[in-house]
Short mmCIF file of C-alpha atoms in Angstrom, two decimals:
data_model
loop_
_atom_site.label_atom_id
_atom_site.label_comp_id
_atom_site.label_asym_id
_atom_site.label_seq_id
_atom_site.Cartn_x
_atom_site.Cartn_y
_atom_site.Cartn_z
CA UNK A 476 22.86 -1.22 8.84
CA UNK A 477 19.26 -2.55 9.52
CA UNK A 478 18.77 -3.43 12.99
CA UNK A 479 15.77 -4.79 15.15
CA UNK A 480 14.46 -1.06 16.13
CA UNK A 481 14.90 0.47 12.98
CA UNK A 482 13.11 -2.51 11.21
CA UNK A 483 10.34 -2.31 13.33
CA UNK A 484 10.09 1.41 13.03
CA UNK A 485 9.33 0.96 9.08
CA UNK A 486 7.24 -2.37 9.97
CA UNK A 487 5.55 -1.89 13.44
CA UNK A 488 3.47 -5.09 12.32
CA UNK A 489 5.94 -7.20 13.06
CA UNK A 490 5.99 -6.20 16.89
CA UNK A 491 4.65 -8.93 18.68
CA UNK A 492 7.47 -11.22 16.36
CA UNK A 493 9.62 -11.24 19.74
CA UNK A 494 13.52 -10.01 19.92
CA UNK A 495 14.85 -14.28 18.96
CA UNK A 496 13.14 -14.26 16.34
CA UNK A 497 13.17 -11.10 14.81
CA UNK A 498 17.22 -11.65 15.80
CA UNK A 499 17.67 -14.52 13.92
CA UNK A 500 15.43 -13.99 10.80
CA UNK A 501 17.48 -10.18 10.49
CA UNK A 502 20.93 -12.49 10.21
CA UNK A 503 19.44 -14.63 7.71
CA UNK A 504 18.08 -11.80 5.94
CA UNK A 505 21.50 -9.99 6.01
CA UNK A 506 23.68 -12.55 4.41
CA UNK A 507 21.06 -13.28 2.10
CA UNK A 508 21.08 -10.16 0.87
CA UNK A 509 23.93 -8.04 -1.47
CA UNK A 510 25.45 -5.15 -1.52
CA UNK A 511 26.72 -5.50 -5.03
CA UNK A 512 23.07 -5.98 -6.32
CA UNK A 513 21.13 -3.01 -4.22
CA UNK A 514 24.05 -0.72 -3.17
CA UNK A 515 22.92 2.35 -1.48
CA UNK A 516 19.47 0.91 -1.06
CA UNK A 517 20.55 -2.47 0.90
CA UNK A 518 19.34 -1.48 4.01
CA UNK A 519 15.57 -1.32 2.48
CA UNK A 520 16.35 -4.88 0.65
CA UNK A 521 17.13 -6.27 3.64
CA UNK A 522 14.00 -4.91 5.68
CA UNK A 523 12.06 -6.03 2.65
CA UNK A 524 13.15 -9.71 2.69
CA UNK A 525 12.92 -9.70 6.72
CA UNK A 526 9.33 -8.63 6.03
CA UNK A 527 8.20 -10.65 3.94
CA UNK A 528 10.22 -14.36 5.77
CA UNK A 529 8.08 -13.34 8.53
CA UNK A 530 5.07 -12.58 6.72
CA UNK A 531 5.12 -16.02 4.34
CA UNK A 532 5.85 -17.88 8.03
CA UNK A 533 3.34 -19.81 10.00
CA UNK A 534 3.81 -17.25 12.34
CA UNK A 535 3.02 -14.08 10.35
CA UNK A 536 -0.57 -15.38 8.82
CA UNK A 537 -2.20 -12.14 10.24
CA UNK A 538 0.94 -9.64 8.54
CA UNK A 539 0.84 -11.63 5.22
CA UNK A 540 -1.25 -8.87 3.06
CA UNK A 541 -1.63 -11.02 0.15
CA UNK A 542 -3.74 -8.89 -2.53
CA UNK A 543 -6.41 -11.28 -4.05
CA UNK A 544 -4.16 -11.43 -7.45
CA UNK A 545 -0.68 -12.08 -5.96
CA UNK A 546 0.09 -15.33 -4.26
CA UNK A 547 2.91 -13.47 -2.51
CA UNK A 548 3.32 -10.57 0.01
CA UNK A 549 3.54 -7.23 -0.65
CA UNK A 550 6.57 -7.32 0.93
CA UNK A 551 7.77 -9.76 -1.69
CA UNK A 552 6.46 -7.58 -4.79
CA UNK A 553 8.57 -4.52 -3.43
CA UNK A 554 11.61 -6.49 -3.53
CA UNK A 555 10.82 -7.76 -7.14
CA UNK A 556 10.49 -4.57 -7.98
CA UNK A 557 14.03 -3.04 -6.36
CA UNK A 558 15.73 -5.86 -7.99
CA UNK A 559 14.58 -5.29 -11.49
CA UNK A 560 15.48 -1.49 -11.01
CA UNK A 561 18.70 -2.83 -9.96
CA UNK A 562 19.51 -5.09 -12.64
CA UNK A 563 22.42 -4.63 -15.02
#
């Protein structure tokens, strides 16, 4: 189960994002996100789409890391990439 520390331990960017928020985007992120699509590796999907909310917010400008090429964040392309290994 992801929680606040351990998502901050794999994304210390994210820090200064404050406990309410970080607390509220993690629940979103959690029922957004299936166990039937990423099984053992859920826990990462989750982090993954936490990361990347708060990135893509107005909030996260400064974590976005948006390569020149992508008009998403690295974050984001991880994700893509978990779910295509994950599709059936």
């Amino acid at each position: 189960m992801v929680t606040i520390e351990t998502f901050l331990i794999s994304f210390p960017e994210f820090s200064s994002a404050g406990t309410s928020m970080l607390t509220a985007q993690l629940a979103l992120a959690e029922v957004m996100t299936s166990s039937d699509s990423f099984g053992d590796q859920r826990d990462r999907a989750v982090q993954l789409l936490l990361a990347d909310t708060l990135a893509c917010s107005p909030w996260g400008r400064d974590a976005r890391m948006v390569s020149e090429d992508q008009r998403t964040s690295t974050y984001a392309t991880q994700l893509w990439s978990m779910r295509r290994a994950n599709a059936v």
